[in-house]
XYZ file of C-alpha atoms in Angstrom:
583
model
C 18.409 -3.669 -46.751
C 22.124 -4.074 -46.113
C 22.786 -4.202 -49.847
C 20.811 -0.984 -50.413
C 22.694 0.751 -47.597
C 26.022 -0.417 -49.014
C 25.092 0.809 -52.500
C 24.002 4.139 -51.037
C 27.267 4.490 -49.127
C 29.199 3.592 -52.280
C 27.296 6.171 -54.350
C 27.866 8.831 -51.685
C 31.565 7.976 -51.628
C 31.785 8.317 -55.413
C 30.017 11.693 -55.304
C 32.281 12.993 -52.529
C 35.405 11.700 -54.285
C 34.346 13.298 -57.574
C 33.602 16.600 -55.839
C 36.942 16.548 -54.038
C 38.815 15.690 -57.244
C 37.167 18.554 -59.110
C 37.293 21.124 -56.318
C 40.753 20.473 -54.923
C 42.711 18.521 -57.531
C 41.300 20.133 -60.670
C 40.492 16.746 -62.231
C 37.661 16.413 -64.704
C 37.475 20.136 -65.483
C 37.226 21.188 -69.099
C 39.040 24.531 -68.858
C 42.633 25.359 -68.118
C 43.264 26.682 -64.604
C 44.340 30.096 -65.892
C 40.939 30.689 -67.550
C 38.963 30.164 -64.359
C 37.949 33.156 -62.236
C 40.038 33.815 -59.128
C 38.918 32.805 -55.624
C 38.238 36.345 -54.417
C 37.308 37.182 -50.833
C 37.363 35.032 -47.704
C 37.598 31.531 -49.097
C 37.821 28.516 -46.813
C 38.483 26.101 -49.699
C 41.500 28.171 -50.766
C 42.843 27.870 -47.220
C 42.194 24.118 -47.266
C 44.047 23.777 -50.572
C 46.998 25.642 -49.061
C 47.041 23.263 -46.094
C 46.809 20.210 -48.362
C 49.633 21.641 -50.477
C 52.019 21.898 -47.537
C 50.972 25.125 -45.833
C 54.123 27.061 -46.769
C 54.517 30.532 -48.338
C 55.565 28.723 -51.540
C 52.216 26.897 -51.547
C 50.307 30.177 -51.180
C 52.424 31.700 -53.966
C 51.673 28.836 -56.366
C 47.972 29.070 -55.580
C 47.934 32.824 -56.174
C 49.664 32.498 -59.535
C 47.393 29.791 -60.927
C 44.724 32.287 -61.964
C 44.824 35.920 -63.134
C 41.221 36.352 -64.211
C 39.538 38.924 -61.934
C 42.257 38.385 -59.333
C 42.012 40.895 -56.475
C 42.617 39.251 -53.099
C 41.943 36.046 -51.217
C 42.027 35.340 -47.523
C 40.715 33.542 -44.486
C 40.306 34.134 -40.782
C 43.386 33.115 -38.847
C 41.595 30.284 -37.079
C 39.257 29.670 -40.048
C 36.040 30.683 -38.247
C 37.331 33.434 -35.956
C 40.284 35.757 -35.497
C 41.711 38.541 -37.663
C 41.503 38.215 -41.422
C 44.642 37.305 -43.401
C 44.625 38.647 -46.985
C 46.901 37.878 -49.914
C 46.491 40.526 -52.607
C 47.073 40.124 -56.328
C 46.183 43.442 -57.962
C 48.197 46.698 -58.190
C 45.189 48.767 -57.041
C 45.256 46.851 -53.766
C 49.040 47.300 -53.564
C 48.526 51.055 -53.882
C 45.772 51.033 -51.249
C 47.986 49.236 -48.728
C 51.623 50.129 -49.441
C 51.570 53.689 -50.859
C 53.309 56.340 -48.767
C 50.208 58.538 -48.438
C 48.165 55.776 -46.740
C 50.753 54.648 -44.196
C 48.881 56.455 -41.427
C 46.170 53.806 -41.845
C 48.529 50.810 -41.743
C 51.480 49.550 -39.774
C 54.112 47.047 -40.826
C 54.454 43.837 -38.856
C 57.846 43.054 -37.335
C 59.607 39.709 -37.679
C 57.934 38.063 -34.692
C 54.463 39.205 -35.838
C 55.166 38.021 -39.396
C 56.210 34.597 -38.133
C 52.988 34.444 -36.121
C 51.153 35.370 -39.362
C 52.475 32.066 -40.785
C 51.694 30.128 -37.581
C 55.395 29.916 -36.689
C 57.171 30.369 -33.379
C 58.032 34.101 -33.061
C 61.747 34.995 -32.906
C 62.029 38.799 -32.529
C 64.816 40.900 -34.071
C 65.275 44.693 -34.271
C 67.439 45.341 -37.329
C 65.891 47.440 -40.130
C 63.433 45.252 -42.077
C 62.783 43.060 -39.023
C 61.632 45.959 -36.830
C 58.265 46.751 -38.463
C 57.096 50.300 -37.688
C 58.792 50.442 -34.292
C 61.057 53.180 -32.951
C 64.000 50.920 -33.819
C 63.076 51.136 -37.509
C 62.463 54.907 -37.370
C 65.813 55.579 -35.699
C 67.635 53.333 -38.159
C 66.017 54.917 -41.211
C 66.630 58.462 -39.969
C 70.306 57.834 -39.204
C 71.208 55.781 -42.298
C 69.153 57.451 -45.071
C 71.788 60.168 -45.763
C 74.428 57.522 -46.469
C 72.314 55.291 -48.694
C 70.533 58.087 -50.566
C 73.352 60.604 -51.086
C 76.674 58.762 -51.023
C 78.440 58.499 -54.386
C 78.797 54.735 -54.724
C 80.877 55.210 -57.881
C 83.731 55.674 -55.403
C 83.429 51.969 -54.609
C 83.614 50.750 -58.218
C 87.314 49.939 -58.103
C 86.868 47.864 -54.948
C 83.854 46.089 -56.420
C 85.598 45.203 -59.668
C 88.667 43.907 -57.821
C 86.620 41.631 -55.539
C 84.420 40.255 -58.323
C 87.261 39.533 -60.738
C 89.313 37.903 -57.986
C 86.651 35.217 -57.592
C 85.993 34.842 -61.319
C 89.709 34.520 -62.012
C 90.032 31.799 -59.371
C 87.137 29.851 -60.855
C 88.405 30.263 -64.428
C 91.762 28.781 -63.366
C 90.285 25.769 -61.567
C 88.039 22.832 -62.517
C 88.192 23.734 -66.214
C 86.558 27.062 -65.365
C 83.249 25.482 -64.294
C 81.165 25.656 -61.142
C 77.704 26.210 -59.688
C 76.679 29.794 -60.358
C 74.734 30.682 -57.202
C 77.527 29.387 -54.962
C 80.017 31.540 -56.856
C 77.764 34.618 -56.608
C 77.118 33.966 -52.917
C 80.853 34.128 -52.223
C 81.239 37.244 -54.356
C 78.335 39.037 -52.646
C 79.506 38.265 -49.111
C 83.031 39.389 -50.012
C 81.615 42.586 -51.570
C 79.638 43.372 -48.421
C 82.745 42.920 -46.265
C 84.810 45.165 -48.533
C 82.283 47.879 -49.391
C 80.533 48.243 -46.028
C 83.403 47.525 -43.644
C 86.520 47.898 -45.844
C 87.610 44.438 -44.719
C 89.036 41.497 -46.667
C 88.667 38.191 -44.856
C 91.169 35.339 -45.337
C 89.752 32.537 -47.541
C 89.119 30.135 -44.656
C 87.242 32.779 -42.632
C 85.217 33.780 -45.706
C 84.259 30.104 -46.157
C 82.903 29.913 -42.610
C 81.054 33.225 -42.906
C 79.407 32.161 -46.176
C 78.351 28.858 -44.600
C 76.846 30.630 -41.588
C 74.814 32.950 -43.814
C 73.623 30.046 -45.982
C 72.488 28.140 -42.896
C 70.827 31.238 -41.483
C 68.751 32.214 -44.530
C 67.565 28.604 -44.804
C 66.812 28.533 -41.046
C 69.085 25.532 -40.537
C 70.386 25.371 -36.979
C 73.674 23.538 -36.501
C 75.471 25.195 -33.611
C 78.412 22.820 -33.652
C 79.304 23.865 -37.181
C 80.765 27.237 -36.226
C 83.718 28.285 -34.048
C 82.946 28.740 -30.382
C 79.841 26.542 -30.616
C 77.887 29.487 -32.050
C 74.738 29.190 -34.123
C 74.657 30.408 -37.719
C 73.010 33.658 -36.573
C 75.326 34.264 -33.614
C 78.438 33.594 -35.676
C 77.757 36.022 -38.526
C 76.498 38.643 -36.037
C 79.810 38.309 -34.183
C 81.964 38.539 -37.334
C 80.020 41.484 -38.784
C 80.288 43.464 -35.567
C 84.017 42.768 -35.257
C 84.510 44.152 -38.788
C 82.303 47.170 -38.021
C 84.247 47.975 -34.845
C 87.438 48.356 -36.900
C 85.854 49.930 -39.984
C 87.423 53.240 -41.130
C 85.510 56.498 -41.495
C 83.020 56.958 -44.344
C 82.109 53.267 -44.304
C 78.681 52.043 -43.251
C 80.208 50.019 -40.429
C 81.855 53.099 -38.914
C 78.697 55.202 -39.348
C 76.533 52.664 -37.510
C 79.002 52.114 -34.675
C 80.110 55.724 -34.110
C 77.762 58.224 -35.818
C 74.234 57.133 -34.881
C 73.461 58.607 -31.450
C 69.775 57.640 -31.474
C 70.619 53.927 -31.815
C 71.117 51.820 -28.715
C 74.154 49.472 -28.613
C 71.903 46.471 -29.222
C 70.261 48.182 -32.218
C 73.693 49.002 -33.697
C 74.623 45.355 -33.336
C 71.390 44.219 -35.014
C 71.735 46.663 -37.922
C 75.331 45.667 -38.633
C 74.182 42.033 -38.792
C 71.208 42.896 -40.990
C 73.393 44.483 -43.675
C 75.647 41.449 -43.527
C 72.565 39.410 -44.447
C 71.687 41.661 -47.445
C 72.395 39.047 -50.138
C 70.121 40.487 -52.843
C 72.998 41.041 -55.360
C 73.709 37.294 -55.500
C 70.175 36.443 -56.609
C 69.645 39.439 -58.902
C 72.951 38.674 -60.636
C 72.070 34.992 -61.007
C 68.868 35.665 -62.914
C 70.331 38.518 -64.980
C 73.343 36.516 -66.166
C 71.096 33.517 -66.909
C 68.652 35.609 -68.968
C 71.432 37.313 -70.927
C 73.062 33.974 -71.773
C 69.762 32.420 -72.882
C 68.791 35.330 -75.115
C 72.221 35.660 -76.745
C 72.686 39.367 -76.001
C 76.026 39.127 -74.171
C 77.915 41.439 -76.510
C 75.324 44.204 -76.304
C 75.057 43.929 -72.513
C 78.844 44.045 -72.193
C 79.299 47.098 -74.385
C 76.187 49.152 -73.551
C 75.684 50.034 -69.848
C 72.150 51.318 -70.503
C 71.119 48.042 -72.125
C 72.761 46.127 -69.272
C 70.715 48.164 -66.822
C 67.521 47.279 -68.708
C 68.505 43.604 -68.511
C 68.938 43.895 -64.737
C 65.620 45.723 -64.403
C 63.800 43.106 -66.458
C 65.369 40.288 -64.425
C 64.219 41.995 -61.224
C 60.709 41.966 -62.698
C 60.825 38.284 -63.599
C 62.589 37.147 -60.424
C 62.289 39.708 -57.610
C 64.897 38.887 -54.931
C 62.434 38.512 -52.053
C 59.341 36.250 -52.117
C 56.954 38.672 -50.405
C 56.594 42.125 -48.891
C 56.247 41.992 -45.127
C 52.595 42.153 -43.993
C 50.734 45.328 -43.076
C 47.873 45.534 -40.580
C 44.879 47.867 -40.907
C 44.582 50.360 -38.032
C 40.895 51.050 -38.728
C 37.951 49.959 -40.861
C 38.429 51.150 -44.454
C 36.825 51.080 -47.887
C 38.645 51.142 -51.236
C 37.214 51.299 -54.740
C 36.935 47.877 -56.351
C 39.076 47.877 -59.553
C 37.453 44.728 -60.970
C 33.850 45.863 -60.456
C 32.014 46.019 -63.778
C 28.618 47.766 -63.472
C 27.606 46.511 -66.924
C 28.133 42.851 -66.067
C 25.096 40.853 -65.072
C 25.362 39.142 -61.644
C 26.255 35.477 -61.864
C 23.581 32.965 -60.793
C 24.062 31.799 -57.194
C 22.866 28.793 -55.252
C 20.625 29.150 -52.183
C 23.536 28.051 -49.953
C 25.758 30.733 -51.483
C 23.103 33.392 -50.960
C 22.624 32.428 -47.310
C 26.246 31.891 -46.270
C 28.549 33.077 -49.029
C 27.864 36.804 -49.119
C 27.887 38.924 -52.250
C 30.695 37.995 -54.694
C 33.654 40.377 -54.507
C 33.568 41.298 -58.204
C 29.965 42.520 -57.777
C 30.858 44.954 -54.976
C 31.721 48.562 -56.002
C 33.811 48.978 -52.826
C 36.025 46.584 -50.873
C 35.652 46.753 -47.096
C 38.828 46.195 -45.090
C 38.088 45.495 -41.410
C 40.352 46.836 -38.681
C 43.029 44.287 -37.786
C 43.173 42.771 -41.286
C 46.711 41.648 -42.133
C 47.676 41.979 -45.794
C 50.568 40.391 -47.676
C 51.783 40.830 -51.261
C 53.889 38.505 -53.435
C 55.589 40.784 -56.028
C 55.889 38.018 -58.644
C 52.098 37.669 -58.808
C 51.789 41.217 -60.101
C 55.026 41.133 -62.131
C 53.587 38.320 -64.277
C 50.027 39.631 -64.523
C 49.099 39.748 -68.223
C 46.445 42.359 -67.446
C 49.258 44.899 -66.981
C 52.258 43.405 -68.793
C 52.645 42.515 -72.462
C 54.156 39.015 -72.809
C 55.053 38.790 -69.100
C 56.716 35.362 -69.447
C 59.316 36.645 -71.898
C 62.601 38.353 -71.060
C 62.139 41.705 -72.865
C 64.639 44.433 -71.884
C 63.044 46.614 -74.562
C 59.946 47.057 -72.389
C 62.087 49.494 -70.373
C 63.162 51.674 -73.323
C 61.141 54.613 -71.946
C 62.608 54.323 -68.450
C 65.770 52.199 -68.270
C 66.858 53.534 -64.891
C 66.058 51.020 -62.165
C 65.588 53.601 -59.427
C 64.625 57.031 -60.796
C 60.850 57.248 -60.834
C 60.616 53.626 -59.684
C 57.432 53.009 -61.617
C 56.612 50.878 -64.596
C 56.857 53.378 -67.466
C 56.583 50.629 -70.009
C 57.068 50.372 -73.734
C 53.584 48.881 -73.956
C 51.789 47.524 -76.964
C 48.159 48.448 -77.597
C 46.092 45.395 -76.822
C 42.979 46.725 -78.553
C 44.750 47.004 -81.910
C 45.556 43.293 -81.733
C 41.898 42.263 -81.677
C 40.697 40.517 -84.853
C 37.942 42.324 -86.723
C 38.842 45.718 -85.218
C 38.199 48.813 -87.332
C 35.066 47.599 -89.098
C 36.618 44.547 -90.745
C 34.024 41.987 -91.740
C 34.061 38.232 -92.069
C 34.623 35.385 -89.586
C 36.549 37.602 -87.125
C 33.666 40.002 -86.479
C 31.637 37.233 -84.913
C 34.389 36.490 -82.414
C 34.664 40.164 -81.432
C 30.928 40.425 -80.857
C 31.154 37.456 -78.523
C 33.729 39.317 -76.427
C 32.022 42.701 -76.295
C 28.320 41.855 -76.068
C 26.162 39.781 -73.785
C 27.232 36.132 -73.810
C 25.273 34.164 -76.375
C 22.794 31.493 -75.463
C 23.663 27.823 -75.835
C 21.436 27.635 -78.914
C 23.257 30.537 -80.625
C 26.707 29.270 -79.725
C 25.845 25.785 -80.948
C 25.832 27.130 -84.509
C 29.512 28.111 -84.483
C 32.263 25.889 -85.818
C 34.194 25.797 -82.530
C 31.097 24.714 -80.597
C 30.716 21.739 -82.907
C 34.305 20.771 -82.132
C 34.564 21.595 -78.421
C 30.924 21.756 -77.167
C 28.697 24.808 -76.562
C 29.329 24.719 -72.789
C 33.057 25.087 -73.242
C 32.602 27.904 -75.768
C 30.351 29.853 -73.398
C 32.865 29.471 -70.575
C 35.738 30.531 -72.812
C 33.784 33.522 -74.124
C 33.246 34.706 -70.540
C 36.956 34.319 -69.783
C 37.947 36.249 -72.920
C 35.438 38.999 -72.188
C 36.778 39.427 -68.649
C 40.341 39.550 -69.982
C 39.397 42.221 -72.525
C 37.618 44.286 -69.868
C 40.571 44.130 -67.474
C 43.258 44.863 -70.091
C 41.481 47.902 -71.530
C 40.364 49.553 -68.287
C 40.685 53.351 -68.171
C 43.080 53.221 -65.213
C 45.412 50.640 -66.774
C 48.301 53.122 -67.160
C 48.035 54.126 -63.517
C 47.927 50.484 -62.462
C 51.120 49.756 -64.404
C 52.880 52.249 -62.145
C 52.037 49.947 -59.210
C 52.948 46.737 -61.010
C 56.721 46.842 -60.515
C 57.979 46.520 -56.956
C 61.183 44.434 -56.640
C 62.441 46.563 -53.723
C 59.123 47.031 -51.929
C 56.822 50.042 -51.716
C 56.319 53.131 -49.584
C 58.528 54.224 -46.667
C 59.786 50.653 -46.200
C 61.317 50.449 -49.677
C 64.733 48.783 -49.496
C 67.143 51.390 -48.122
C 70.235 49.907 -49.771
C 68.854 49.491 -53.300
C 71.279 51.989 -54.916
C 74.294 50.096 -53.608
C 72.721 46.718 -54.374
C 72.073 47.445 -58.066
C 75.578 48.833 -58.442
C 76.983 45.578 -57.058
C 74.750 43.656 -59.465
C 76.058 45.715 -62.382
C 79.661 44.966 -61.370
C 78.961 41.229 -61.081
C 77.023 40.968 -64.350
C 79.617 42.925 -66.312
C 82.493 40.804 -65.002
C 80.646 37.525 -65.709
C 80.075 38.632 -69.298
C 83.713 39.747 -69.591
C 84.701 36.218 -68.554
C 82.378 34.885 -71.276
C 80.053 33.088 -68.853
C 78.166 30.232 -70.542
C 76.003 27.356 -69.386
C 77.988 24.165 -68.851
C 78.549 22.419 -72.199
C 76.247 25.009 -73.804
C 73.086 23.265 -72.559
C 70.241 25.358 -71.136
C 69.621 24.061 -67.585
C 66.413 22.206 -66.795
C 65.516 25.084 -64.443
C 64.649 27.101 -67.563
C 63.845 24.441 -70.156
C 61.470 22.275 -68.122
C 60.005 24.385 -65.331
C 57.317 27.103 -65.604
C 58.264 30.476 -64.134
C 56.481 29.951 -60.813
C 58.375 26.688 -60.185
C 61.842 28.166 -60.797
C 62.134 29.780 -57.382
C 61.829 28.572 -53.799
C 61.083 31.207 -51.171
C 63.306 29.770 -48.446
C 61.688 30.905 -45.169
C 60.610 34.097 -46.933
C 64.184 35.416 -46.997
C 65.078 35.152 -50.689
C 63.828 33.619 -53.919
C 66.362 30.820 -54.319
C 66.737 29.101 -57.706
C 64.957 25.760 -57.440
C 67.741 23.882 -59.304
C 71.522 24.267 -59.543
C 72.902 25.996 -62.630
C 76.475 25.259 -63.685
C 78.463 27.687 -65.801
C 81.863 27.874 -67.454
C 84.200 30.879 -67.465
C 87.164 31.873 -69.629
C 89.658 34.464 -68.477
C 89.659 37.364 -70.983
C 92.819 38.221 -72.878
C 92.328 41.883 -72.050
C 90.001 43.768 -69.726
C 88.209 47.076 -70.242
C 87.223 49.475 -67.473
C 83.536 49.038 -66.697
C 81.183 51.906 -67.510
C 78.082 52.237 -65.346
C 75.060 54.543 -65.377
C 73.936 53.656 -61.857
C 75.158 56.592 -59.812
C 72.210 58.951 -59.491
C 71.369 59.963 -55.894
C 67.714 59.603 -54.961
C 65.511 61.759 -52.767
C 64.282 60.548 -49.422
């Protein structure tokens, strides 16, 4: 009896281990992860996988990017069985439904403390711009500062920008054989640019060192109070320095405007906003990825000589590596319904187990409308959509030419792409006969039975089961890529600066700084150290190249060292990034 019980326990253990390995580790599965359908809807196993993977935003991001097929959204209740729903969306139709300007009456943006609570973290409230959610602090800040950021002619700052950037590049070219770690160099340049362009201040080298350190510690949420003068924390120190510069800033600078020309802002809100713009380090990261892509693709000469092409390179790099890991969450103010973009009325419902019928609810892809309950909190990772092959041709490749129809990063701010017709690529299209026509019929008609599939050559090699699964995956891909609303969805597939009223206010100035940095790096003939492509690009897939440190920025996962050579002569930079934008 004991032996039978032991054997039964052993068999149960093997079954549970096998199930766990297949369900949570992906072991023993015949298909690649990318061919499997997405985990749409409330999904407790997705939440469990996130917890087992570390429970960080990076873990959620990796999980979201594993599968594109029928991806719409996934979520769970905050406390698994009760509480508000937390959704992570992965389709541009959902981005439009949540973040578009005309639906903002139905949603409100969470502030910093609420967003930290979203991730089960201790709330630390702040009031500056992006941190303030939809509060009066954000409304006052946007109203007062929009005229400066939307109408000011930032071409007036070009001379200052070029001087600051080349000062740092010249120093690096003269020291250590012209080599150094690229992000560290760009961090220094960006902080120095912010001081000069926003406050018209040039800090001594030792003070710039301390300020850069404080910002690095802050964005990584490292707290070492003893590291900064006066026993201040990283946050308190850079807030203090930024406000001291703003207090002395001359007229027509952002620092002066915030401190002296914003009557609706309280003193504490002025202080917070000055600090927030000191923390706006987007140009460092955007420049890093743009310079890296240009070096790898060997188009340095064209990017140096042609400002329009350089702009397309920056725009494409912002697609591949958006500066911020996620858009801050929105919360539904009421119950809503939105049309389901992945619903296919011609597709037969998938067979379901009795347990699934009783407790699982109707699968999301079989529902013509998606119901969003009041209180649902929704978050979007831009990279998930930027690499979605349903809406982008060759999304893993650096292709500046995809922006030939709309090279400007800001005007229009939609993905007017140089797309390639996917239908024309299908084998057997246009009445061609032969072996290809059989493959097309498998994609466009009802999936064949196991007996029919067993007659094909591939089935004899790979098994009928695998062929049926692959045929379903290919058919779904074809359906999604040729949908009637694909062009409209592309317009909601590019969002490096956010969407709706909360779009990054300083994006015009940021991209102009990026252009100055990229141009100068190319002028100094930036190259990877010893001409070797770093392992960040040669060994890591795209979703492993960034680390979303505390949700602040997409940091490069590995260091990248470059070499610079001081040019024999320098040419005045030409830029096309000066167009004002409407509010």
